[in-house]
Every structure is written in C-alpha cells, then in structure tokens.
Short mmCIF file of C-alpha atoms in Angstrom, two decimals:
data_model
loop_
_atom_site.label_atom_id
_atom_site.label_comp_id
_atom_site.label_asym_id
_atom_site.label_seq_id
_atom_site.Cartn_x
_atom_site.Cartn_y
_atom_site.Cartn_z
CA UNK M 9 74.11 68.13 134.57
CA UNK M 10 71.38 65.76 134.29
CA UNK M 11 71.99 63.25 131.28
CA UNK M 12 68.60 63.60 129.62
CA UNK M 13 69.29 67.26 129.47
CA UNK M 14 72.69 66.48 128.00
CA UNK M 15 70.85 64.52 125.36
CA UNK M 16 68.16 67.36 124.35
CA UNK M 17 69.86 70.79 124.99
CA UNK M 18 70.70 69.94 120.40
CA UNK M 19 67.17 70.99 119.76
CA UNK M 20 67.15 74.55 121.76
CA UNK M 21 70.61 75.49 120.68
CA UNK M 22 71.68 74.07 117.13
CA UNK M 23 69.79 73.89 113.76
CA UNK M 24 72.29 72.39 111.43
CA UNK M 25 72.90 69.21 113.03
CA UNK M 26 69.62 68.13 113.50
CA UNK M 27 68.72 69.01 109.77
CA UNK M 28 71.11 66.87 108.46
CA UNK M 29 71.04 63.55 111.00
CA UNK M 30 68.16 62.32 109.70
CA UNK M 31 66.67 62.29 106.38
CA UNK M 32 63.46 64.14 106.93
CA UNK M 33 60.40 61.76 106.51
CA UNK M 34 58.19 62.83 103.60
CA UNK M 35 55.41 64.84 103.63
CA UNK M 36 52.10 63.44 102.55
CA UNK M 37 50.90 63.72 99.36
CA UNK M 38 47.48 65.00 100.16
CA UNK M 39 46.83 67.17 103.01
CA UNK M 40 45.54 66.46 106.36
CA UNK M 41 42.88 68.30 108.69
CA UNK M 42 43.15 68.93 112.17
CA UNK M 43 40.72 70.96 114.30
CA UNK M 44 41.80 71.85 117.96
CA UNK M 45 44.52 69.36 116.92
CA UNK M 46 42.49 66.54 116.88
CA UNK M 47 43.03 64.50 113.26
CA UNK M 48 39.82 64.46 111.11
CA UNK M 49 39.78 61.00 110.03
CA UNK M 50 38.22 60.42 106.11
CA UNK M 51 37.22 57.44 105.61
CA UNK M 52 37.38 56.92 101.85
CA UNK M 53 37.67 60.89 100.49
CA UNK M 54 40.66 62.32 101.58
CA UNK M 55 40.95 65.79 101.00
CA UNK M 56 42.86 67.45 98.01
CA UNK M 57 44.53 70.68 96.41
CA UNK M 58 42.04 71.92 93.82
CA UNK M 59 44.18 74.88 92.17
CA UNK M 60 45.60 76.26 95.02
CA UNK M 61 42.45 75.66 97.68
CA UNK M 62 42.04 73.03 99.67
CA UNK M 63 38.85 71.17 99.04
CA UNK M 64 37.60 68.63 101.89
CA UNK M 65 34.27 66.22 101.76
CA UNK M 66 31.78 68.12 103.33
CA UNK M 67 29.56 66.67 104.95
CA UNK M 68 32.65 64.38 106.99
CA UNK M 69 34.44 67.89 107.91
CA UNK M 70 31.07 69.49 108.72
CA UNK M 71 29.99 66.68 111.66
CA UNK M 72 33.84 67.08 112.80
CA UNK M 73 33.02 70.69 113.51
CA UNK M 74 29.16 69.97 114.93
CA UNK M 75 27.73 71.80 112.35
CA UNK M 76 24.64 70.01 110.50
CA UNK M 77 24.43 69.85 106.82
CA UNK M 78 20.79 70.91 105.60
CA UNK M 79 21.62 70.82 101.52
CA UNK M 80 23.46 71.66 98.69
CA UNK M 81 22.15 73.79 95.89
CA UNK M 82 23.91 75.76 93.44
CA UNK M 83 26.68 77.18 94.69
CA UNK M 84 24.71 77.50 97.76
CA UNK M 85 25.35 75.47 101.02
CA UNK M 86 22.95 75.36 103.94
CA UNK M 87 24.28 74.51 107.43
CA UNK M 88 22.96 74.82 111.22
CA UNK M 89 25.79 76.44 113.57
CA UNK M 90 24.60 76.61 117.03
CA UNK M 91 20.97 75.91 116.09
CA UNK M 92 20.72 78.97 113.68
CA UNK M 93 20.36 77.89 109.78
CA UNK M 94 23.47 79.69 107.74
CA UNK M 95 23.58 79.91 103.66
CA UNK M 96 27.02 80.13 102.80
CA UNK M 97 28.29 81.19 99.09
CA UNK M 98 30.62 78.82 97.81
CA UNK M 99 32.20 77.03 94.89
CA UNK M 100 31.74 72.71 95.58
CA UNK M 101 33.00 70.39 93.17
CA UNK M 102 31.51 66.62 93.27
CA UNK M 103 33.90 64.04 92.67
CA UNK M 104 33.28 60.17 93.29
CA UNK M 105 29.57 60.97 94.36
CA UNK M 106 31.30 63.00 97.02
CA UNK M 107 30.68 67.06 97.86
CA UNK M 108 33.70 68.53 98.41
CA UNK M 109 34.27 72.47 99.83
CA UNK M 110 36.63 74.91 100.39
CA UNK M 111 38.06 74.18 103.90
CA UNK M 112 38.60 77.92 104.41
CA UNK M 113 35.20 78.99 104.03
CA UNK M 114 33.47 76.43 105.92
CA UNK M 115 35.75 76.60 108.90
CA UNK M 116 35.66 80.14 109.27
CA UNK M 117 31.62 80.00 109.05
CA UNK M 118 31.80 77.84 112.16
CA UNK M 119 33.99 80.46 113.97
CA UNK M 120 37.42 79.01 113.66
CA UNK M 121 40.66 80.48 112.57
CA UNK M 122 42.10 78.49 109.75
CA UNK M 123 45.61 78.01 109.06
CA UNK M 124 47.87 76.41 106.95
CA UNK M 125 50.92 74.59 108.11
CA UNK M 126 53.06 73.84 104.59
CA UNK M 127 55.79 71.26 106.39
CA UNK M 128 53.16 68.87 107.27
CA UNK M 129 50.75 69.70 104.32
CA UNK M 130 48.33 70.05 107.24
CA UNK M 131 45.29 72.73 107.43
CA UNK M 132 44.72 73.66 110.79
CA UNK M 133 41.39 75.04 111.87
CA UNK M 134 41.09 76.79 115.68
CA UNK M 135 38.65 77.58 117.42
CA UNK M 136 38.65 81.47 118.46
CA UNK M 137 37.46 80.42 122.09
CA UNK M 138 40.55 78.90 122.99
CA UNK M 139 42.69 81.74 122.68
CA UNK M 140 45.94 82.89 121.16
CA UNK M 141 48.37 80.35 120.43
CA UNK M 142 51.60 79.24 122.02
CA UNK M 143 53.40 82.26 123.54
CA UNK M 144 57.05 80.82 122.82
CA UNK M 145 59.92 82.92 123.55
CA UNK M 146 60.64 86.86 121.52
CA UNK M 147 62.29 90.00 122.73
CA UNK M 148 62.48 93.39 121.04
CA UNK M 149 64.98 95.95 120.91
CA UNK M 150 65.58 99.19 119.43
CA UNK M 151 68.10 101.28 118.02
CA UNK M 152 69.05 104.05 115.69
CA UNK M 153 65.49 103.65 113.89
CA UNK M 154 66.19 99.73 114.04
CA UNK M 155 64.08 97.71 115.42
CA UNK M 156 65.52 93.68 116.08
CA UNK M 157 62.72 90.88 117.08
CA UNK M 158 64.72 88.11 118.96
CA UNK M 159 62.73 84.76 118.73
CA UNK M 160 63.81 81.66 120.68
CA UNK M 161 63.08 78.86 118.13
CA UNK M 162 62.45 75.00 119.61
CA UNK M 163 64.31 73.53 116.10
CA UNK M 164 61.69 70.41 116.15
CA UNK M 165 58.16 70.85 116.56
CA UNK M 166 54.79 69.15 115.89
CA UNK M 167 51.66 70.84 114.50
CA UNK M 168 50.66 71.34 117.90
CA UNK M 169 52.99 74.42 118.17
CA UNK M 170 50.43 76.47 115.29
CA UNK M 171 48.89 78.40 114.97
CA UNK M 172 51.59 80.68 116.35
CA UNK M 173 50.16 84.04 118.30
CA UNK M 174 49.76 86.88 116.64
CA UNK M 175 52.38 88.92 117.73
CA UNK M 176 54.73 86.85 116.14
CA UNK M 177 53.30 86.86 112.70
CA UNK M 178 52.42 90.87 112.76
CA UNK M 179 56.15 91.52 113.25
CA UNK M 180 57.46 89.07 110.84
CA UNK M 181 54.83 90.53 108.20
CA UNK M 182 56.67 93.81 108.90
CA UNK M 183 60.46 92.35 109.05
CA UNK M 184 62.52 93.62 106.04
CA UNK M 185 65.00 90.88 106.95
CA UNK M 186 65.07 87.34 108.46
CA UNK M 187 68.06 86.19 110.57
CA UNK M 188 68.66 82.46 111.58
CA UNK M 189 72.06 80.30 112.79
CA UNK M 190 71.78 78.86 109.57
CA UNK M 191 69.20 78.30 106.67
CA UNK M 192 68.13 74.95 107.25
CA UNK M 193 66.13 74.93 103.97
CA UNK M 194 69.78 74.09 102.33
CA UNK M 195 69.89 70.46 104.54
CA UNK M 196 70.13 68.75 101.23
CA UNK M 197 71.63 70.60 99.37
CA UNK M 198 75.08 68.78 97.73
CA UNK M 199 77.30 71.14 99.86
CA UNK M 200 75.99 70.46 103.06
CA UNK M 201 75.55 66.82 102.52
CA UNK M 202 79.63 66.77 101.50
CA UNK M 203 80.22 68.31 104.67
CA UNK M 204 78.04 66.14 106.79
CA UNK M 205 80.11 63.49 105.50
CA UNK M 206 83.70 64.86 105.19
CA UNK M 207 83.34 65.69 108.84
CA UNK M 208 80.94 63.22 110.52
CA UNK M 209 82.70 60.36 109.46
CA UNK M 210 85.98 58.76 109.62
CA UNK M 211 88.44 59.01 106.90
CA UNK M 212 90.92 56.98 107.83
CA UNK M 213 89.82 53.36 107.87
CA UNK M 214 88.66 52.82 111.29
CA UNK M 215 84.84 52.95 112.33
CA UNK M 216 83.06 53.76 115.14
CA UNK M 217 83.65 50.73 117.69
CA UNK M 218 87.36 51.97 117.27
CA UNK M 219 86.74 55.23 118.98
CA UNK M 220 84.19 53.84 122.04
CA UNK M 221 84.39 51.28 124.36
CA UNK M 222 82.72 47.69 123.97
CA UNK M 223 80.31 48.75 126.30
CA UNK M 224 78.88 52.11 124.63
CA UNK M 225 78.87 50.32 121.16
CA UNK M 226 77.44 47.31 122.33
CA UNK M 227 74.32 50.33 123.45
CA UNK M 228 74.52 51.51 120.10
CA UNK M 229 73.78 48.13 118.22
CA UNK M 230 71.06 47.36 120.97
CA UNK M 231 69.20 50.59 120.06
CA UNK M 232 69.67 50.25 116.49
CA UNK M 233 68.37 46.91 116.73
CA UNK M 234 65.41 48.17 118.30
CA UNK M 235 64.11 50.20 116.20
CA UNK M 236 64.71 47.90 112.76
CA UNK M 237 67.86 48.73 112.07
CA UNK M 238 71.01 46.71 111.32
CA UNK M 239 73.20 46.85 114.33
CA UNK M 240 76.39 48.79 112.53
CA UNK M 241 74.47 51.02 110.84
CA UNK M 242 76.26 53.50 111.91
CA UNK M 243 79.63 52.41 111.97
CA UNK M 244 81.09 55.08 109.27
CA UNK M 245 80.43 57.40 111.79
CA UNK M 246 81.47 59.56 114.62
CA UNK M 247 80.11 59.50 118.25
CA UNK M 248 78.58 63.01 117.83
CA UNK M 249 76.86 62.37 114.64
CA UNK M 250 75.44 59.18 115.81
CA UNK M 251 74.09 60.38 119.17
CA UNK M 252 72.03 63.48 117.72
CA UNK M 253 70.62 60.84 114.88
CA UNK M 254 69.99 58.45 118.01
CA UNK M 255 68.27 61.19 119.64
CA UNK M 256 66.49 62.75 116.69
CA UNK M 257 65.18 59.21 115.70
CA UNK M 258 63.78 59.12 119.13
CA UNK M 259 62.14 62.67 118.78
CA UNK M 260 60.72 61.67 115.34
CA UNK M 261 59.22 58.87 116.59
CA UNK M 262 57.12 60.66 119.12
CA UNK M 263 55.70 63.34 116.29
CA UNK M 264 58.57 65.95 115.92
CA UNK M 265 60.64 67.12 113.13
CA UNK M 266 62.62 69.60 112.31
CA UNK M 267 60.26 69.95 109.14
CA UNK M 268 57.80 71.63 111.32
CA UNK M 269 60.48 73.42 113.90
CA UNK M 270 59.90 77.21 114.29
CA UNK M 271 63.10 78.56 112.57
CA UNK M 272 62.11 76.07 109.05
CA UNK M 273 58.42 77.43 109.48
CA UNK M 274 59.71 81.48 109.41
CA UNK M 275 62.21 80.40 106.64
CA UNK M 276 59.79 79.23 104.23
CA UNK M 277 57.31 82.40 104.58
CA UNK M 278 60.32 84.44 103.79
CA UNK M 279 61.15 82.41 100.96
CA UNK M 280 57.76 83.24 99.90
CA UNK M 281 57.85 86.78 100.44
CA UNK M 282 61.48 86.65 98.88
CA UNK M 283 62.73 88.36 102.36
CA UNK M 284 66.21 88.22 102.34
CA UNK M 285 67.92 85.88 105.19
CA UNK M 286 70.59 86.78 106.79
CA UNK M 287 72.71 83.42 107.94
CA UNK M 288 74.23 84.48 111.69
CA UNK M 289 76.21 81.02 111.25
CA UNK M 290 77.02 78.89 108.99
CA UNK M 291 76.90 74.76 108.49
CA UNK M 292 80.73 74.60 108.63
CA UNK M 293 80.39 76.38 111.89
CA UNK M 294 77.95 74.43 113.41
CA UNK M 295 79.19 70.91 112.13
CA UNK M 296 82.83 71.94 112.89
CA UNK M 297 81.74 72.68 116.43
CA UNK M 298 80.43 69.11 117.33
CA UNK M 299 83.23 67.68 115.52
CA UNK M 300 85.65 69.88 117.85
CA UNK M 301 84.36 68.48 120.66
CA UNK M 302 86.91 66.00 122.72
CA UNK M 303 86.89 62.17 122.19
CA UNK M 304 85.74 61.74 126.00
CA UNK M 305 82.84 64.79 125.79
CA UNK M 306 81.48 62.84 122.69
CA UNK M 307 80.97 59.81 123.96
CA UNK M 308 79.55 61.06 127.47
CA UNK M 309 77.42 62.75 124.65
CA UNK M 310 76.08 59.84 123.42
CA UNK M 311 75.77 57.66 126.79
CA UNK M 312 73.65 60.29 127.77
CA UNK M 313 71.06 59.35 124.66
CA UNK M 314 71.69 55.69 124.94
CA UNK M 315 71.18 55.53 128.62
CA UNK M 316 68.19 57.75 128.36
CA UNK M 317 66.98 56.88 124.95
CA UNK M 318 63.53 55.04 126.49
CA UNK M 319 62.33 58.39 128.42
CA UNK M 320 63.30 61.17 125.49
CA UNK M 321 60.10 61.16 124.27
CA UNK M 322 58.47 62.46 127.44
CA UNK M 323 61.67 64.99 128.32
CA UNK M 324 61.10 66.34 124.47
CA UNK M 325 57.34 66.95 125.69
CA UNK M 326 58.60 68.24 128.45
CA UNK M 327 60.49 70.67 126.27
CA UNK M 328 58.10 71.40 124.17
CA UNK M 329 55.60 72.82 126.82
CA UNK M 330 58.33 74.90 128.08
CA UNK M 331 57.92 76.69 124.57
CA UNK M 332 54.59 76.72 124.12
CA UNK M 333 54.57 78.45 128.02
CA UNK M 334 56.89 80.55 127.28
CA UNK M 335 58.18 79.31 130.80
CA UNK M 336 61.60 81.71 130.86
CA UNK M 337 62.22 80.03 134.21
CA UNK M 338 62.40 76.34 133.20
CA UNK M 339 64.27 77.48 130.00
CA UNK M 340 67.15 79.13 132.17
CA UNK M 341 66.92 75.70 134.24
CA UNK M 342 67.62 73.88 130.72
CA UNK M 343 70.70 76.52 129.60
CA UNK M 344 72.06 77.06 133.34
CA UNK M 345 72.75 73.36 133.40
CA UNK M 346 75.13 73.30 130.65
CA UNK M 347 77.40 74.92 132.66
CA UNK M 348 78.11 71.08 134.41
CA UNK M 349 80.45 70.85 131.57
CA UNK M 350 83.09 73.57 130.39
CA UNK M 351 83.60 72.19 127.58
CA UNK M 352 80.12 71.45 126.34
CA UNK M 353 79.20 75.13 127.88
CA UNK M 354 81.86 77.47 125.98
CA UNK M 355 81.56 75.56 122.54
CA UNK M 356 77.63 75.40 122.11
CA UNK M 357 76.84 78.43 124.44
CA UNK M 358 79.41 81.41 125.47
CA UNK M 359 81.28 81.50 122.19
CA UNK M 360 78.59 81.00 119.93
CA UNK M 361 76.53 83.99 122.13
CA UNK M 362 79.30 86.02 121.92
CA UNK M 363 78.95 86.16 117.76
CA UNK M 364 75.29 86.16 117.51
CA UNK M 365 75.57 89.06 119.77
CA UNK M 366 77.96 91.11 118.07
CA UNK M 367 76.28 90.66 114.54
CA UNK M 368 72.84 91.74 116.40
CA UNK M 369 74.51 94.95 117.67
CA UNK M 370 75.48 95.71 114.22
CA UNK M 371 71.81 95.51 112.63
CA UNK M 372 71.01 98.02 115.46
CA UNK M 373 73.32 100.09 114.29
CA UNK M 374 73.02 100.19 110.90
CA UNK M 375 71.68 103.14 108.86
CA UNK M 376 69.40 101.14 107.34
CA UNK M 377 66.59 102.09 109.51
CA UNK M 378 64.70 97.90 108.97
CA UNK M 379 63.54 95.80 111.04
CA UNK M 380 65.09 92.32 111.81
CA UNK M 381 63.42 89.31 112.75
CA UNK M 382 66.14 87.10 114.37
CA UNK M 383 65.69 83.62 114.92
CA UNK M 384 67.55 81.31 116.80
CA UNK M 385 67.63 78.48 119.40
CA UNK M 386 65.87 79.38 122.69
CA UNK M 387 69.15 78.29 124.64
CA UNK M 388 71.05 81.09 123.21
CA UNK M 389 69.03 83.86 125.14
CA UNK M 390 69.33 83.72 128.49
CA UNK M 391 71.27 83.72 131.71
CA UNK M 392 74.49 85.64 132.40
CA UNK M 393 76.13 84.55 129.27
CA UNK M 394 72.79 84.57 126.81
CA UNK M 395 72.18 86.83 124.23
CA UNK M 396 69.77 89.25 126.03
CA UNK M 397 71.97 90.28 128.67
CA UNK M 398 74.96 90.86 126.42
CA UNK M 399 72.84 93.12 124.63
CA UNK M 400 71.95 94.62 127.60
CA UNK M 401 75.76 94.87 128.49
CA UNK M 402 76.33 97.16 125.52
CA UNK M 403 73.65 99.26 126.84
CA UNK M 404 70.10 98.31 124.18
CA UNK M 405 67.24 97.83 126.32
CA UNK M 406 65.91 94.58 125.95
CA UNK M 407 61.77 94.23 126.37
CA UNK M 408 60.20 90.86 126.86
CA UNK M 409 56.94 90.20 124.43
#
C-alpha cells in the first residue's frame, strides 16, 4: 500500500479517533459569509446574530453579489439585479452609521440559495446556476416497509463540501432515525476524554521514545518542532495516538476539521430535530481498535505520516474531491489498498463491516416500518468485503443514489 494512503484511510473509515486527537479549534464568534465559496471580506462591520437572523452590512454584501444599491427607505430597500430595479421588503437595523440586512433575504433576491453551515458559524450563499452540490457517496435499500439510506461520510470537511445536494437533505428530513459509528458530538465529554487517556497513553512509566526507534522519534520531534511545538510534546503517548494527531494537525492546517465533517453536520440537525441516534459503535470500540493494533503496525503507522507529512495536504484534497465526485472508482482504489496489510485490513475494515452490516440487516427487518439514515465512513462501503455487498449477500437489493 502506498504510505500516504496508509496515513489518510483514518478520515474515510473512523470518527472517534479523529474527534478526540485534536482539540477542535474554536469557532468564531461572529459569523462569516461566503458566496460561491469565496470569503466576503468586511472591512470594519462584520456581520452579526440579531435574534436569531443574521444581519450583514449591506451595501459591502450587496457589491460582493454585483447587485447595486439605489437607497434605503423605510423598511424598503432598492437594488438593481441584472439591470432591472428590485424593491425588496425588509427589516434593516443601523448600527455604527452602518445599514445592516437580513442575509437571507438579500441573497435569495439575487438568485442564490442560502445556507447555513452551524460548525463554522458560516452562511453560505449559492448561486442556483452552478448546480446541485457535491454528490458524495449514499445507497438505499428496502425492506419489510423499511427503508435504510447508507451515506459514506468524509469525517473532516471544509465549507466547501455545502451546500450538500438535495437528495441528501429530503431523505434525512424524512429519517425517523439517525445511525453513525459513533456520536462524535460526545468528543469532550468527561467519559471519552478518560478513555482517550487511559488507553492512548502509557501507564507504566515509560514514554513514547521507549516504544520507537531513535530514528522515528527523532521524525516526531522534527515535525513537532515545525509546527511550534515543543519537541516531546507528545511523549505521554502512544504511536497510534500521535500519528492520527500528526496527521489531523496536518489536515487542520490546510482548512479541514472534523467540526465541519459530514457525519458531525447530520448529527447536529438531528439533535435539533431531537431524532434519535442510533450509535452502530462505540468510542471504546473504536479507541480499543487502534490501541489493538501491533507495536510494529503502529509505528509503520506513523512513518507513513512522518515521511509523508509535507504532501498530506494535497492527498487530503485529493480525498476530498473523490467525495465531492462521488468517484466510487477512486474510493474502491483508496479501500482495496488496505488490503497491503492484514492486519491493518481485518481490524479497521472486514470486522468492523461485518457488525455494521449485521445491525443494518436488523433495521430492515424490524416491524417498525421507519426509515434509517445511516452514516458512516465512505471506506466501509465497498469492495468484496464493504458493506453494500454484504447486504447484497443476504439478499437486500442495494440501489446507488
């Protein structure tokens, strides 16, 4: 297997890890505008949250969009879009000699979609022309008056992966249950972060240059160094925690989070909807699987970020497109090379597939007649081992969407 794979293959196929590795950075206390995913800058106004509705200056948001300001009169505002004089209806509030609007209602007047991305606090306005949004990676399958919606999730994402298209949000707004590996939302919680710890690092005295040769921790201090960081940082802990923070750090620092990955993004409209989610792992599983792994497979593990740590940032583009394509071809390249390794293979792939797969058979199955919307890491689905065609091997028919 290629080593860059080696060192991305976290972010297709395991949530937990990468939710806990690094503290996520904060979001920004006021939000932020993109349209066509190009940042509007403010120069002095930012915009703000006015009781629920964001409010941006107008006139700055308005030349972002080409559309000409005439005036502003009572509640009224009077634009040009496309040479043809508009009046739209709509609260403004002046503050600091400044006219500020609803975003909503001035973006959709100049023919965009507008959407709001809550991880990044960002309001992202589209324009129609340029289509439907990422196609990313869902199946369907029926059963007994069940209906499952399998969703291959990329578990760190930028804003550039919303709006999503519209067939994924018309069957989550019909999904009477969400299903993930494991609810990320929980990363911090005091449970998790025990674990994280009890697991991830040694117990018994020794650190990290104990357990690797001079030559892989003399990597791991160069790196660290690098990027502002004290060169033992990361002593207290073991070779797989280290190498997904290595490689996380790396993603971060080319726009990614986990903050804005696909699985976080369905979690939090469920939590809003108060949709029940159904955890097909758990963070004992996931954690207890990297920390099963062999003392030789987790340091070839983290030689493969070290040695590859100055190009991650254009294979996690590369990755990224792959899900925004919906490319189910360069996705089976990523999964089908796992199977370089055995080890790596059975533990993060076959058994884990195996599981998902059997607790997916039993939602079709159930007399609950509901719909599921499953979501998990985009690794998990296909090839001869993925999820798809051992659903297929107990006889569903699996449709592409």
């Amino acid at each position: 297997m290629k080593n860059w794979k080696r060192s991305l293959l976290s972010l297709l196929i395991s949530a937990g890890l990468l939710a806990t590795a690094v503290p996520a950075m904060a979001a920004p206390q006021q939000p932020a505008v993109k349209i066509n995913n190009q940042n509007v800058e403010f120069a002095m106004n930012a915009p703000i949250v006015d009781q629920g509705t964001t409010m941006v200056p107008l006139r700055t948001t308005l030349q972002a969009m080409n559309v000409q300001l005439k005036d502003v009169q009572n509640g009224s505002i009077y634009v040009v879009i496309d040479g043809k004089e508009i009046t739209l209806e709509s609260k403004t509030k002046l503050i600091d000699g400044v006219t500020y609007a609803p975003i909503r209602v001035v973006g959709e007047a100049a023919g965009y979609e507008v959407h709001w991305v809550q991880q990044s606090r960002t309001v992202l306005l589209v324009s129609k022309a340029t289509g439907e949004g990422a196609r990313g990676f869902m199946w369907e399958v029926e059963n007994n008056g069940n209906t499952v919606y399998l969703v291959g999730s990329i578990h760190i994402a930028d804003d550039s992966f919303y709006p999503l298209r519209s067939e994924f949000e018309e069957a989550f707004a019909e999904a009477d249950y969400l299903g993930v590996e494991i609810d990320i939302s929980k990363a911090a919680d005091e449970e998790q972060q025990k674990l994280i710890m009890n697991m991830g690092m040694y117990q018994d005295g020794t650190t990290l240059k104990d357990h690797v040769s001079k030559e892989t921790y003399a990597k791991v201090e160069e790196i660290l160094k690098q990027n502002g960081m004290e060169p033992n940082a990361l002593d207290a802990f073991k070779p797989w925690v280290v190498e997904t923070t290595i490689s996380t750090l790396k993603s971060m620092n080319a726009g990614y989070e986990a903050a804005a990955g696909i699985d976080l993004y369905f979690i939090q409209k469920a939590m809003e909807r108060k949709l029940p989610i159904l955890e097909l792992e758990s963070y004992e599983s996931q954690l207890g699987m990297f920390n099963g792994f062999s003392k030789e497979l987790q340091e070839k593990n983290l030689n493969a970020a070290l040695d590859n740590f100055d190009v991650l940032d254009d294979y996690v583009d590369e990755l990224a497109d792959t899900w925004k394509t919906g490319d189910d071809q360069k996705l089976l390249e990523f999964t089908n090379s796992m199977a370089d390794d055995p080890e790596f293979n059975k533990a993060m792939l076959i058994d884990r597939n195996i599981v998902m797969a059997d607790q997916i058979d039993g939602y079709l199955k159930s007399e609950k007649k509901a719909e599921y919307f499953i979501v998990v890491g985009a690794g998990h689905f296909l090839g001869k081992d993925g999820v798809v065609q051992l659903l297929k091997d107990k006889g569903y028919s699996v449709v592409r969407k």
